[in-house]
Each structure stands twice: as C-alpha cells, then as structure tokens.
Amino acid sequence: MNGLDAAITQYIDPYYLRIMILLGINIILALGLNLITGVTGQLSMGHAGFMSIGAYTSAILSMQFGFSYLMALLAGAMVAAFFGFLIGIPTLRLEGDYLAMVTIGFAEIIRVFFLNFEPGGKAVGLSGIPQHTNFITVWLIALLIIALNTRLLKSRMGRAFYAIRENEIAAASTGIDTTRLKILAFTVGSFLGGLGGGLYSHYMYYINPQDFGFMKSIELLNMVILGGMGSIPGTILGSFILTLAPEMLRIVAEYRLLFYGALLVILMIFRPNGILGDVRIYDLKKRWGRKEVKTCQS
Amino acid sequence: MSVLTLEGISQEFGGLRALDGVNMVVEEGEIFGIIGPNGAGKTTLFNIITGIYIPSEGDLIFKERRINRMTTHNIARLGIGRTFQNIRLFNKLSVLDNVRVGSHGISRSGFFKSLLGLPSMLREEKEIKSRAEELLELVGLYDKKMEYADNLAYGEQRRLEIARALALKPSLLLLDEPAAGMNSGEKVELMKLIEQIRQEMKLTILLVEHDMSLVMNICERIAVLDYGRKIAEGPPEEIKNDERVIQSYLGVGA
C-alpha cells in the first residue's frame, strides 16, 4: 500500500493530490452532516465543532500517547460521537432555528475551549502531528463510508430517518422512536465529523482552533444543501464543487469570495432543492427509457 | 370483548376543556363512528388514544392494558394504527417507501444489522417490501408505487395513509375523516375498502367522519360529541332520531 502511495505521489502533481485528499476528507465530513441535517432534518450548524474534537483528540493521542494512526482516528471519532450523543439530548426538545442556535453555541464553546487548552497549544495551535494521512487511506475510508452510508439509508433505519424529517408525528405513529433515532443520527454524524477531523489533523501537520470556526461549519452545511439534502450522490457532488470552486476561482484573485457567493446564489435559484436533491436513479431511468422509445418511433 | 375502553377521559388546554369525562367502549370487530360539530373534540380524542396528548384525567385501556401514559411510538407498536385529518404523508418519499416506513413498529433490524446487511435483515426487508406491495394493491396504488407521495391526487393520498396504517398490522385502526375531500364515487369505493379490510384483517375500526351517508352506512355504533361531552351513543337508526343530536349537529330534516 505504501508502494502504491509512493507511485501516486510520483505521478500526480502535489497540488492536485492535495486537493483530492481534502476532497476525500470533506466528503466524509459532509456525509456525517448530511445524515443529521439532510436525512433526519435536524439543522446543525456546528459540525466543525465535532471535527475539531476529532482532530485534537487524535492528534494528541498519537503525539503524546503513542497511539497508532488507526487507533488515534478511531478514538477521535468516538470522542466526537460521545459529544454528539450529549448534545443530541437537547434535540429532543428543540427544532429548526432553536437547534441551529444550540449547535452554533456548542461549536463556539469547543473552539474557545481549544483556544485555552494547554495540551492543544492554545491559540498557537498544535504542530508536528505525524503526517499519516495519504491519498490511499483517505479514499479507502471515504469509499467505505459511502458504501455503509448507502446501505444504511436504504434500510429500515434509513427510511425511519427520512420519515422523521418529513413528518415527525406521522413517523411516531408508525412506531418510530423519534427521540432515540434523532440522537442516533446525531451520534453517527458526529462520529464521521470526528473521523474527518482526525484525517485532517494527520494530513495538515499543523492545526489551530481557527481552522474549525463557524465558517467551516457553514462551508460543510453548504456542501449538503448545494448537493441536495439527504442525497448521498448530491452530498458528494456538493463537496466536490465547494472543494474545487475556491481553487478554480484563484484566477479572479481578490474577487474569489464574491464569485463563490454568487455561485451559491445562482445554484439555489435554479435548484432550490439542491443539485441532486430530488433526482432519483429511478426517474433518470424512466426519462432515458422514454427517449429511447421516441427515437425508435421516428 | 372490548378492545378499547375510555373511562372519564378529560383534556384541558389552558382553561379550555376540550374533552369532559368521555366514557366509551369499543368492541372487538366493530366499526365505531364518532361524529359531532367542528371543535367538539373528535380529533383530540384520537390524539389522546395515540399518545400525542396525555389526558388530564381518566383512563385509557387497550386490551386490558392501561396506555394513558405511554409514548406515541409504543402505543403504535401495541397495534393501533391511524390516519390523520390533515394528511401527514412523507411527501418526499416514494409511495412504496411510505408504506414500508409504516411497518417500522413491527420490524426488528437495528442500526448495526442495517449497516452490515446481515441475512436476517435482508430477509426482513423482503417481507416488508412484499407486504407493502400487497397493501398498495389493496388500496389501488400499486401502479404508482414509485411516485413521490405529494404527487398523488388528494383521494389517493387518503388511501395511501390507510395503507401505511395497515402496514403496522394493527388490531385497532383509527381513521380521522377518511372521506374528506373525496367525490361521491370515491366515497363508495372507500366504504367498500373499509368493509373489506375489516373482514380480511379482522380489524376493529374507529372513525371520525362528517359525511353522514358514510357514517350511517358502515358504522354499527355511533357516539356523538358536542363541546367535549358525549351526548349520545347507539346504532345509526337511534342516533338519527335522537332529539339532542338533531338539535346540536344533524339539524332538522337530516
């Protein structure tokens, strides 16, 4: 595997390689948020908070406690999941805007905590994290997550998550324990947030609390909304566009953020449900099939 | 044997007494109708039975079990299915998925089983799907199984709600104004459907309805609510001729 990675590093331009690695990490992060916000319909605006918990936990564990790479990643994800579980509990009572406020507050608390956290290097940040994350590990994990996520959403549990988003009272009256499943979605989503954070810190070599601020949460939320709430291909596409857009827009230099904003506005006007939010493979097949019939007749 | 017993059920919202000491016994296998003017507390009664509200006073007994403090999903799992007056479908899910979600309460596969795709989970999925398709066949929506639920016509949405409720394999089915917004042809179809599912699935049905022809035709017993109180109960013939019911609800000449 190391040989393969060496080959990849040799043949691919480091700049593109870096973008592809960050894309893989963003996909994992966005899929976690998609499960919470896109699928289960619980608006979370603090996903970067879970990411930072995973990033710091795994970095500290591998630097100071000699954890192996995979163990550190797993531990970081588990700690993030635990905090997701904790803040999942108030989601029993809160909905929509109120939940958004709570999650923003939570992410800010985490950020300020790491600003003052001695083992995390306070505001200076943490440097010298071993760079274990490479193209192969990121994309192996990302593909595994995509596969498991797809299977989950097609199962009984996945349908129940969607049902909660669509109508909570109706969902409860079919026997769905809505409270438990909302917490479950939050926990699993935070797990993926923490996992992405761990991959990130072991790639970047250096992290500091500002990397995981409010803008990062919004960026991740944008990926989910832009691609299509609740759709896995949509979330992947959203991550792809929003990871690449800032890079492509380097040509327009200072106007970069302006174009970035305009892109979001335009996409939302033409595809308010997200690019792939209401597209199903079934519909595509049907449309495609019909066209075929037409060409036969003419 | 009585399936559902209400003993002195009262519900207060702030100072408003929406239900006031309602007693009712629903016997196994019957179709029981609840009628009354708007705001009489009919839907509130349904929400109490399904655990959405907790009654301020009184007892709710389902098959010899007290259920008035149970949560909605646990009550559903006991086998009480319902439809809603203002349709509550899962709009952005397919018709088939709506019915498949309906069987959540009687299926088992949990999170990890779903994630790993174990054989027992796959077997259960197959069962859920084939049963959902049977139910769609029954309510005449099989051809539209891949449509989004909110693309269905109004009457079809009502029938989909019934199919979803039936997916829970309930022993008691609550129908909240099943004929609302249906034309007369659809109403006749609906009556046939209700009669058929009662026969085939050995259900007890409790329904709230404003359409008198439907209620009088298919209900074996009817209770009349007015301002949260039960003012009459009995077979349709008796209700039709009851002085108080005529005065408060049916009107003279009905």
Coordinates of C-alpha atoms in Angstrom, one line a residue:
Chain A
M1 CA 0.0 0.0 0.0
N2 CA 2.9 2.3 0.8
G3 CA 4.4 1.4 -2.6
L4 CA 1.2 2.3 -4.3
D5 CA 1.1 5.6 -2.5
A6 CA 4.6 6.3 -3.5
A7 CA 3.7 5.7 -7.1
I8 CA 0.7 8.1 -6.8
T9 CA 2.8 10.8 -5.2
Q10 CA 5.3 10.4 -8.0
Y11 CA 2.8 10.7 -10.9
I12 CA 0.3 13.2 -9.6
D13 CA 1.1 16.8 -9.2
P14 CA 1.3 17.6 -5.4
Y15 CA -1.2 20.5 -5.8
Y16 CA -3.9 18.2 -7.3
L17 CA -3.1 15.5 -4.9
R18 CA -3.6 17.8 -2.0
I19 CA -7.0 18.9 -3.4
M20 CA -8.1 15.3 -3.9
I21 CA -7.1 14.4 -0.3
L22 CA -9.0 17.4 1.1
L23 CA -12.0 16.4 -1.1
G24 CA -12.0 12.9 0.4
I25 CA -11.9 14.4 3.9
N26 CA -14.7 16.9 3.0
I27 CA -16.9 14.1 1.7
I28 CA -16.6 12.2 4.9
L29 CA -17.4 15.3 6.9
A30 CA -20.3 16.3 4.7
L31 CA -21.8 12.8 4.7
G32 CA -21.8 13.0 8.5
L33 CA -23.7 16.3 8.4
N34 CA -25.9 15.0 5.7
L35 CA -27.1 12.3 8.0
I36 CA -28.0 14.8 10.7
T37 CA -29.4 17.7 8.6
G38 CA -30.1 16.3 5.2
V39 CA -31.6 13.0 6.1
T40 CA -33.0 13.4 9.6
G41 CA -33.8 17.1 9.1
Q42 CA -32.1 18.4 12.3
L43 CA -30.4 21.6 11.3
S44 CA -26.9 21.5 12.7
M45 CA -24.7 24.5 12.2
G46 CA -21.8 23.3 14.4
H47 CA -20.3 20.4 12.5
A48 CA -16.8 21.9 12.6
G49 CA -17.0 21.6 16.4
F50 CA -17.1 17.8 16.1
M51 CA -14.4 18.0 13.5
S52 CA -12.1 19.8 15.9
I53 CA -12.8 17.4 18.7
G54 CA -11.7 14.5 16.4
A55 CA -8.8 16.5 15.1
Y56 CA -7.4 17.4 18.5
T57 CA -8.1 14.2 20.3
S58 CA -6.5 12.0 17.6
A59 CA -3.5 14.4 17.2
I60 CA -2.8 14.5 21.0
L61 CA -3.3 10.7 21.3
S62 CA -0.8 9.9 18.5
M63 CA 1.7 12.6 19.5
Q64 CA 1.8 12.2 23.3
F65 CA 0.4 8.7 24.0
G66 CA 1.9 6.9 21.1
F67 CA -1.4 5.7 19.6
S68 CA -1.2 4.1 16.2
Y69 CA -2.7 6.0 13.4
L70 CA -5.9 4.0 13.0
M71 CA -6.4 3.8 16.8
A72 CA -6.0 7.5 17.1
L73 CA -8.5 8.1 14.3
L74 CA -11.0 5.8 15.8
A75 CA -10.6 7.3 19.3
G76 CA -11.0 10.8 18.0
A77 CA -14.2 9.7 16.2
M78 CA -15.5 8.0 19.3
V79 CA -14.9 11.1 21.5
A80 CA -16.7 13.3 18.9
A81 CA -19.5 10.7 18.8
F82 CA -19.8 10.9 22.6
F83 CA -20.2 14.7 22.4
G84 CA -22.7 14.3 19.6
F85 CA -24.7 12.0 21.8
L86 CA -24.5 14.5 24.7
I87 CA -25.8 17.4 22.6
G88 CA -28.2 15.1 20.8
I89 CA -30.2 15.0 24.0
P90 CA -31.4 18.6 23.9
T91 CA -32.5 18.0 20.3
L92 CA -35.4 16.1 21.8
R93 CA -37.0 19.4 22.7
L94 CA -35.6 21.7 20.1
E95 CA -36.4 22.1 16.5
G96 CA -35.3 24.1 13.5
D97 CA -33.9 27.6 14.4
Y98 CA -33.5 26.8 18.1
L99 CA -31.5 23.7 17.4
A100 CA -29.3 25.7 15.0
M101 CA -28.6 28.2 17.8
V102 CA -27.6 25.4 20.2
T103 CA -25.3 23.8 17.7
I104 CA -23.6 27.1 16.8
G105 CA -23.2 27.8 20.6
F106 CA -21.7 24.3 21.1
A107 CA -19.2 24.7 18.3
E108 CA -18.2 28.1 19.7
I109 CA -17.7 26.6 23.2
I110 CA -15.5 23.9 21.7
R111 CA -13.5 26.5 19.7
V112 CA -12.9 28.7 22.8
F113 CA -12.1 25.6 24.8
F114 CA -9.3 24.7 22.4
L115 CA -8.1 28.3 22.4
N116 CA -7.3 27.9 26.1
F117 CA -6.4 24.2 26.1
E118 CA -2.8 23.8 27.2
P119 CA -2.0 20.3 25.6
G120 CA -3.5 21.6 22.4
G121 CA -1.1 24.5 22.2
K122 CA -3.7 27.2 23.0
A123 CA -4.1 29.8 20.3
V124 CA -0.8 28.9 18.7
G125 CA -2.2 25.6 17.7
L126 CA -0.7 22.1 17.6
S127 CA 2.2 21.4 15.2
G128 CA 4.3 18.4 14.5
I129 CA 1.4 16.0 14.0
P130 CA 2.7 12.9 12.2
Q131 CA 1.5 13.1 8.6
H132 CA 0.0 9.6 8.2
T133 CA -3.0 10.5 6.1
N134 CA -2.4 10.0 2.4
F135 CA -4.4 9.6 -0.8
I136 CA -4.9 5.8 -0.3
T137 CA -6.1 6.0 3.3
V138 CA -8.4 8.9 2.8
W139 CA -10.1 7.4 -0.2
L140 CA -10.3 3.9 1.2
I141 CA -12.0 5.2 4.2
A142 CA -14.2 7.6 2.2
L143 CA -15.4 4.7 -0.1
L144 CA -16.1 2.5 2.9
I145 CA -18.2 5.3 4.5
I146 CA -20.0 5.9 1.2
A147 CA -20.8 2.2 0.9
L148 CA -22.0 1.8 4.5
N149 CA -24.0 5.1 4.4
T150 CA -25.8 4.0 1.2
R151 CA -26.7 0.7 2.7
L152 CA -27.9 2.4 5.9
L153 CA -30.1 4.8 4.1
K154 CA -31.7 2.1 2.1
S155 CA -32.6 0.1 5.2
R156 CA -35.4 0.2 7.7
M157 CA -33.4 2.6 9.8
G158 CA -32.6 4.9 6.9
R159 CA -36.3 5.1 5.9
A160 CA -37.1 6.0 9.5
F161 CA -34.6 8.8 9.5
Y162 CA -36.2 10.3 6.4
A163 CA -39.7 9.8 7.9
I164 CA -38.6 11.9 10.9
R165 CA -37.6 14.7 8.5
E166 CA -40.8 14.5 6.5
N167 CA -43.2 14.4 9.4
E168 CA -42.4 13.6 13.0
I169 CA -45.9 13.0 14.3
A170 CA -46.7 10.6 11.5
A171 CA -43.3 8.9 12.0
A172 CA -44.1 8.3 15.7
S173 CA -47.5 6.9 14.8
T174 CA -45.9 4.2 12.7
G175 CA -43.9 3.1 15.8
I176 CA -40.7 5.0 15.2
D177 CA -39.0 6.1 18.4
T178 CA -38.2 9.6 17.0
T179 CA -36.2 10.7 20.1
R180 CA -33.9 7.7 20.0
L181 CA -33.3 7.9 16.3
K182 CA -32.6 11.6 16.3
I183 CA -29.9 11.0 18.9
L184 CA -28.6 8.1 16.9
A185 CA -28.4 10.3 13.8
F186 CA -26.6 13.0 15.8
T187 CA -24.1 10.4 17.3
V188 CA -23.3 8.8 14.0
G189 CA -23.0 12.1 12.2
S190 CA -20.6 13.4 14.9
F191 CA -18.6 10.2 14.6
L192 CA -18.0 10.9 10.9
G193 CA -17.2 14.5 11.9
G194 CA -14.6 13.4 14.3
L195 CA -13.2 10.9 11.8
G196 CA -12.8 13.6 9.2
G197 CA -11.2 15.8 11.8
G198 CA -8.6 13.1 12.6
L199 CA -7.8 12.6 9.0
Y200 CA -7.4 16.3 8.6
S201 CA -5.1 16.8 11.5
H202 CA -2.9 13.9 10.4
Y203 CA -2.7 15.4 7.0
M204 CA -2.1 19.1 7.8
Y205 CA 0.8 18.6 10.2
Y206 CA -0.5 21.7 12.0
I207 CA -3.9 22.6 13.3
N208 CA -5.2 25.6 15.3
P209 CA -8.7 26.4 16.7
Q210 CA -9.4 28.9 13.9
D211 CA -9.4 26.1 11.3
F212 CA -12.7 24.9 12.9
G213 CA -14.6 28.1 13.2
F214 CA -18.1 29.0 12.2
M215 CA -17.2 29.4 8.6
K216 CA -16.0 25.8 8.4
S217 CA -19.4 24.7 9.7
I218 CA -21.2 26.8 7.2
E219 CA -19.0 25.5 4.4
L220 CA -19.9 21.9 5.3
L221 CA -23.6 22.8 5.5
N222 CA -23.3 24.4 2.1
M223 CA -22.0 21.2 0.6
V224 CA -25.0 19.3 1.9
I225 CA -27.6 22.0 0.8
L226 CA -26.0 22.7 -2.5
G227 CA -25.7 19.0 -3.5
G228 CA -29.1 18.1 -2.2
M229 CA -30.4 17.4 1.3
G230 CA -30.4 13.8 2.1
S231 CA -28.9 12.5 -1.1
I232 CA -25.5 10.7 -1.0
P233 CA -24.5 11.4 -4.6
G234 CA -25.7 15.0 -4.0
T235 CA -23.6 15.5 -0.9
I236 CA -20.5 14.1 -2.8
L237 CA -21.2 16.4 -5.7
G238 CA -21.6 19.3 -3.3
S239 CA -18.3 18.5 -1.6
F240 CA -16.7 18.3 -5.0
I241 CA -17.9 21.7 -6.2
L242 CA -17.2 23.5 -3.0
T243 CA -13.8 22.0 -2.6
L244 CA -12.8 22.8 -6.1
A245 CA -14.5 26.1 -6.5
P246 CA -12.2 28.1 -4.3
E247 CA -9.2 26.6 -6.2
M248 CA -10.6 27.3 -9.6
L249 CA -11.5 30.8 -8.6
R250 CA -7.9 31.6 -7.9
I251 CA -7.8 33.2 -11.4
V252 CA -10.1 36.0 -10.2
A253 CA -7.9 36.7 -7.2
E254 CA -9.4 39.1 -4.8
Y255 CA -12.9 38.6 -6.2
R256 CA -12.8 35.0 -5.2
L257 CA -15.2 35.1 -2.3
L258 CA -17.6 37.3 -4.4
F259 CA -17.7 34.6 -7.1
Y260 CA -18.1 31.9 -4.5
G261 CA -21.1 33.7 -3.0
A262 CA -22.6 34.4 -6.4
L263 CA -22.2 30.7 -7.4
L264 CA -24.2 29.7 -4.3
V265 CA -27.0 32.2 -5.0
I266 CA -27.3 31.2 -8.7
L267 CA -27.4 27.5 -7.9
M268 CA -30.0 28.0 -5.2
I269 CA -32.2 30.0 -7.5
F270 CA -32.2 27.3 -10.2
R271 CA -32.1 24.2 -8.0
P272 CA -33.7 25.2 -4.7
N273 CA -33.7 21.6 -3.5
G274 CA -30.0 21.2 -4.3
I275 CA -28.5 19.9 -7.5
L276 CA -29.4 16.3 -6.9
G277 CA -31.9 16.8 -4.0
D278 CA -34.9 15.5 -5.9
V279 CA -33.3 13.4 -8.5
R280 CA -33.6 9.6 -8.3
I281 CA -32.0 7.0 -10.3
Y282 CA -35.5 5.6 -11.0
D283 CA -36.6 8.9 -12.6
L284 CA -33.5 9.1 -14.7
K285 CA -34.0 5.6 -16.0
K286 CA -37.6 6.3 -16.8
R287 CA -36.7 9.5 -18.7
W288 CA -33.9 7.8 -20.5
G289 CA -36.2 4.9 -21.4
R290 CA -38.8 7.1 -22.9
K291 CA -36.4 8.9 -25.1
E292 CA -35.3 5.6 -26.5
V293 CA -38.8 4.7 -27.4
K294 CA -39.2 8.0 -29.2
T295 CA -36.2 7.6 -31.3
C296 CA -37.5 4.1 -32.3
Q297 CA -40.8 5.5 -33.5
S298 CA -39.5 8.4 -35.5
Chain B
M1 CA -64.5 -8.4 24.3
S2 CA -63.8 -4.7 24.4
V3 CA -60.7 -3.6 22.5
L4 CA -60.6 0.0 23.7
T5 CA -62.2 1.5 26.8
L6 CA -62.2 5.1 27.7
E7 CA -63.0 5.9 31.3
G8 CA -63.8 9.5 32.2
I9 CA -61.3 11.0 29.7
S10 CA -60.9 14.8 30.1
Q11 CA -58.5 17.0 28.4
E12 CA -57.7 20.6 29.2
F13 CA -55.7 23.1 27.2
G14 CA -55.1 26.1 29.4
G15 CA -58.6 27.0 30.6
L16 CA -60.3 25.2 27.7
R17 CA -61.9 21.9 28.4
A18 CA -61.7 20.1 25.1
L19 CA -63.0 16.8 26.4
D20 CA -65.1 16.4 29.5
G21 CA -65.4 13.0 31.1
V22 CA -65.9 10.9 28.0
N23 CA -66.7 7.2 28.5
M24 CA -66.7 4.9 25.6
V25 CA -66.3 1.2 24.9
V26 CA -65.3 -0.1 21.5
E27 CA -66.0 -3.8 21.0
E28 CA -63.8 -6.2 19.0
G29 CA -64.5 -6.3 15.3
E30 CA -67.0 -3.4 15.1
I31 CA -66.9 -0.2 13.1
F32 CA -67.5 2.6 15.6
G33 CA -68.2 6.1 14.4
I34 CA -67.6 9.4 16.2
I35 CA -69.5 12.4 14.9
G36 CA -70.0 15.9 16.2
P37 CA -69.7 19.5 15.1
N38 CA -66.4 21.1 14.5
G39 CA -64.4 21.7 17.6
A40 CA -66.3 19.0 19.6
G41 CA -63.1 17.2 20.5
K42 CA -63.1 14.3 18.0
T43 CA -59.5 14.7 16.8
T44 CA -58.4 15.5 20.3
L45 CA -59.8 12.1 21.3
F46 CA -57.8 10.4 18.6
N47 CA -54.7 12.3 19.7
I48 CA -55.2 11.1 23.2
I49 CA -55.7 7.5 22.1
T50 CA -52.5 7.6 20.1
G51 CA -50.5 9.2 22.9
I52 CA -49.8 12.6 21.3
Y53 CA -51.7 14.2 24.2
I54 CA -51.7 12.8 27.7
P55 CA -55.2 13.1 29.1
S56 CA -55.6 15.4 32.1
E57 CA -58.0 12.9 33.7
G58 CA -59.3 9.5 33.1
D59 CA -58.1 6.1 32.0
L60 CA -57.4 4.7 28.6
I61 CA -57.5 0.9 28.3
F62 CA -56.4 -1.1 25.3
K63 CA -56.9 -4.8 25.5
E64 CA -56.8 -4.8 29.4
R65 CA -53.7 -2.6 29.4
R66 CA -53.6 1.0 30.7
I67 CA -52.0 3.1 28.0
N68 CA -52.6 6.7 29.0
R69 CA -49.0 7.4 29.9
M70 CA -47.4 5.6 27.0
T71 CA -45.5 7.4 24.2
T72 CA -46.9 7.5 20.7
H73 CA -44.5 5.0 19.2
N74 CA -45.1 2.5 22.0
I75 CA -48.8 2.7 21.5
A76 CA -48.3 2.2 17.8
R77 CA -46.3 -0.9 18.5
L78 CA -49.2 -2.3 20.5
G79 CA -51.1 -2.4 17.3
I80 CA -53.0 0.9 17.0
G81 CA -52.7 2.4 13.5
R82 CA -54.1 5.7 12.5
T83 CA -54.6 8.2 9.7
F84 CA -54.7 12.0 10.0
Q85 CA -57.4 14.6 9.3
N86 CA -54.9 16.9 7.7
I87 CA -52.9 14.4 5.6
R88 CA -49.5 13.6 7.0
L89 CA -47.6 11.6 4.5
F90 CA -43.9 11.5 4.0
N91 CA -44.1 13.8 0.9
K92 CA -40.6 13.4 -0.4
L93 CA -40.6 9.6 -0.1
S94 CA -42.0 7.3 -2.7
V95 CA -45.4 5.7 -2.2
L96 CA -43.8 2.4 -1.6
D97 CA -41.4 3.8 1.0
N98 CA -44.3 5.5 2.8
V99 CA -45.9 2.1 3.3
R100 CA -42.6 0.5 4.1
V101 CA -42.0 3.0 6.9
G102 CA -45.4 2.1 8.1
S103 CA -44.2 -1.3 9.2
H104 CA -41.4 0.1 11.3
G105 CA -43.1 -0.7 14.5
I106 CA -43.3 -4.4 13.8
S107 CA -39.9 -5.0 12.3
R108 CA -36.7 -5.5 14.2
S109 CA -33.4 -4.8 12.3
G110 CA -31.4 -2.2 14.2
F111 CA -28.6 0.1 13.3
F112 CA -25.7 -2.3 13.1
K113 CA -27.7 -5.0 11.4
S114 CA -28.8 -2.5 8.8
L115 CA -25.2 -1.3 8.3
L116 CA -23.8 -4.8 7.9
G117 CA -26.6 -6.2 5.8
L118 CA -27.0 -9.4 7.7
P119 CA -29.1 -12.2 6.1
S120 CA -31.8 -11.8 8.7
M121 CA -32.1 -8.1 7.9
L122 CA -32.3 -8.8 4.1
R123 CA -35.0 -11.4 4.7
E124 CA -37.0 -8.9 6.8
E125 CA -36.6 -6.3 4.1
K126 CA -38.0 -8.7 1.5
E127 CA -41.0 -9.4 3.8
I128 CA -41.6 -5.7 4.4
K129 CA -41.5 -5.0 0.7
S130 CA -43.8 -7.7 -0.4
R131 CA -46.3 -6.8 2.3
A132 CA -46.1 -3.1 1.3
E133 CA -46.8 -4.1 -2.3
E134 CA -49.8 -6.2 -1.3
L135 CA -51.2 -3.3 0.6
L136 CA -50.7 -0.9 -2.3
E137 CA -52.5 -3.5 -4.5
L138 CA -55.4 -3.5 -2.0
V139 CA -55.8 0.3 -2.0
G140 CA -55.2 0.5 -5.7
L141 CA -52.0 2.4 -5.8
Y142 CA -49.6 -0.3 -6.9
D143 CA -49.0 1.3 -10.3
K144 CA -47.9 4.5 -8.6
K145 CA -45.6 2.9 -6.1
M146 CA -42.5 4.9 -7.3
E147 CA -44.2 8.3 -7.4
Y148 CA -43.5 10.8 -4.7
A149 CA -46.3 10.8 -2.2
D150 CA -47.0 14.5 -2.7
N151 CA -47.6 14.0 -6.4
L152 CA -50.7 11.9 -5.7
A153 CA -54.2 13.2 -6.0
Y154 CA -56.0 14.0 -2.8
G155 CA -58.1 10.9 -2.7
E156 CA -55.1 8.8 -3.4
Q157 CA -53.2 10.4 -0.6
R158 CA -56.0 9.4 1.8
R159 CA -55.9 5.8 0.6
L160 CA -52.1 5.8 0.9
E161 CA -52.4 6.9 4.6
I162 CA -54.7 3.9 5.1
A163 CA -52.2 1.6 3.5
R164 CA -49.4 3.0 5.7
A165 CA -51.5 2.5 8.8
L166 CA -52.3 -1.1 7.8
A167 CA -48.6 -1.9 7.3
L168 CA -48.3 -1.8 11.1
K169 CA -50.7 -4.9 11.2
P170 CA -52.9 -3.1 13.7
S171 CA -55.7 -4.6 15.6
L172 CA -57.3 -1.2 16.0
L173 CA -57.5 1.3 13.2
L174 CA -58.3 4.9 13.7
L175 CA -59.5 6.8 10.7
D176 CA -59.7 10.6 11.0
E177 CA -62.1 11.9 8.4
P178 CA -61.1 9.3 5.7
A179 CA -63.6 10.7 3.2
A180 CA -62.8 14.4 3.5
G181 CA -62.3 15.9 0.0
M182 CA -63.5 12.8 -1.8
N183 CA -66.2 12.8 -4.5
S184 CA -69.2 10.5 -4.2
G185 CA -67.6 7.8 -6.4
E186 CA -64.5 7.7 -4.3
K187 CA -66.6 7.6 -1.1
V188 CA -68.4 4.5 -2.3
E189 CA -65.0 2.9 -3.1
L190 CA -63.8 3.9 0.3
M191 CA -66.8 2.3 2.1
K192 CA -66.1 -0.9 0.2
L193 CA -62.4 -0.7 1.2
I194 CA -63.2 -0.2 4.9
E195 CA -65.6 -3.1 4.9
Q196 CA -63.1 -5.3 3.1
I197 CA -60.1 -4.6 5.3
R198 CA -62.3 -5.2 8.4
Q199 CA -63.3 -8.6 7.0
E200 CA -59.9 -9.7 5.8
M201 CA -57.7 -8.4 8.6
K202 CA -60.2 -8.8 11.4
L203 CA -59.8 -5.2 12.5
T204 CA -61.7 -3.0 14.8
I205 CA -62.2 0.4 13.3
L206 CA -62.9 3.7 15.0
L207 CA -63.6 6.5 12.7
V208 CA -64.4 10.2 12.8
E209 CA -66.3 11.5 9.9
H210 CA -68.6 14.3 8.8
D211 CA -70.1 12.5 5.8
M212 CA -73.4 11.2 7.2
S213 CA -74.2 8.8 4.4
L214 CA -70.8 7.1 5.0
V215 CA -71.2 7.0 8.8
M216 CA -74.8 5.8 8.8
N217 CA -74.0 3.2 6.2
I218 CA -71.0 1.4 7.6
C219 CA -70.9 2.1 11.4
E220 CA -72.5 -0.3 13.7
R221 CA -72.5 2.1 16.6
I222 CA -72.0 5.8 16.7
A223 CA -71.1 8.2 19.5
V224 CA -71.9 11.9 19.3
L225 CA -69.7 14.5 20.8
D226 CA -70.6 18.1 21.5
Y227 CA -68.4 20.6 23.3
G228 CA -66.3 17.8 24.6
R229 CA -69.2 15.8 26.1
K230 CA -70.7 12.6 24.8
I231 CA -74.3 13.4 24.2
A232 CA -75.5 10.2 22.6
E233 CA -74.4 6.7 21.7
G234 CA -76.1 3.9 19.9
P235 CA -76.8 2.3 16.5
P236 CA -77.3 4.6 13.5
E237 CA -81.1 4.4 13.5
E238 CA -81.2 5.5 17.1
I239 CA -78.8 8.4 16.5
K240 CA -80.7 9.6 13.5
N241 CA -83.8 10.1 15.6
D242 CA -82.2 11.4 18.8
E243 CA -83.5 14.8 19.8
R244 CA -80.3 16.3 21.1
V245 CA -78.2 15.0 18.2
I246 CA -80.6 16.6 15.7
Q247 CA -80.5 19.8 17.6
S248 CA -76.8 20.1 18.0
Y249 CA -75.4 18.5 14.9
L250 CA -77.6 16.8 12.3
G251 CA -80.1 19.7 12.0
V252 CA -83.8 19.4 11.3
G253 CA -84.6 17.4 8.2
A254 CA -81.5 15.3 8.2

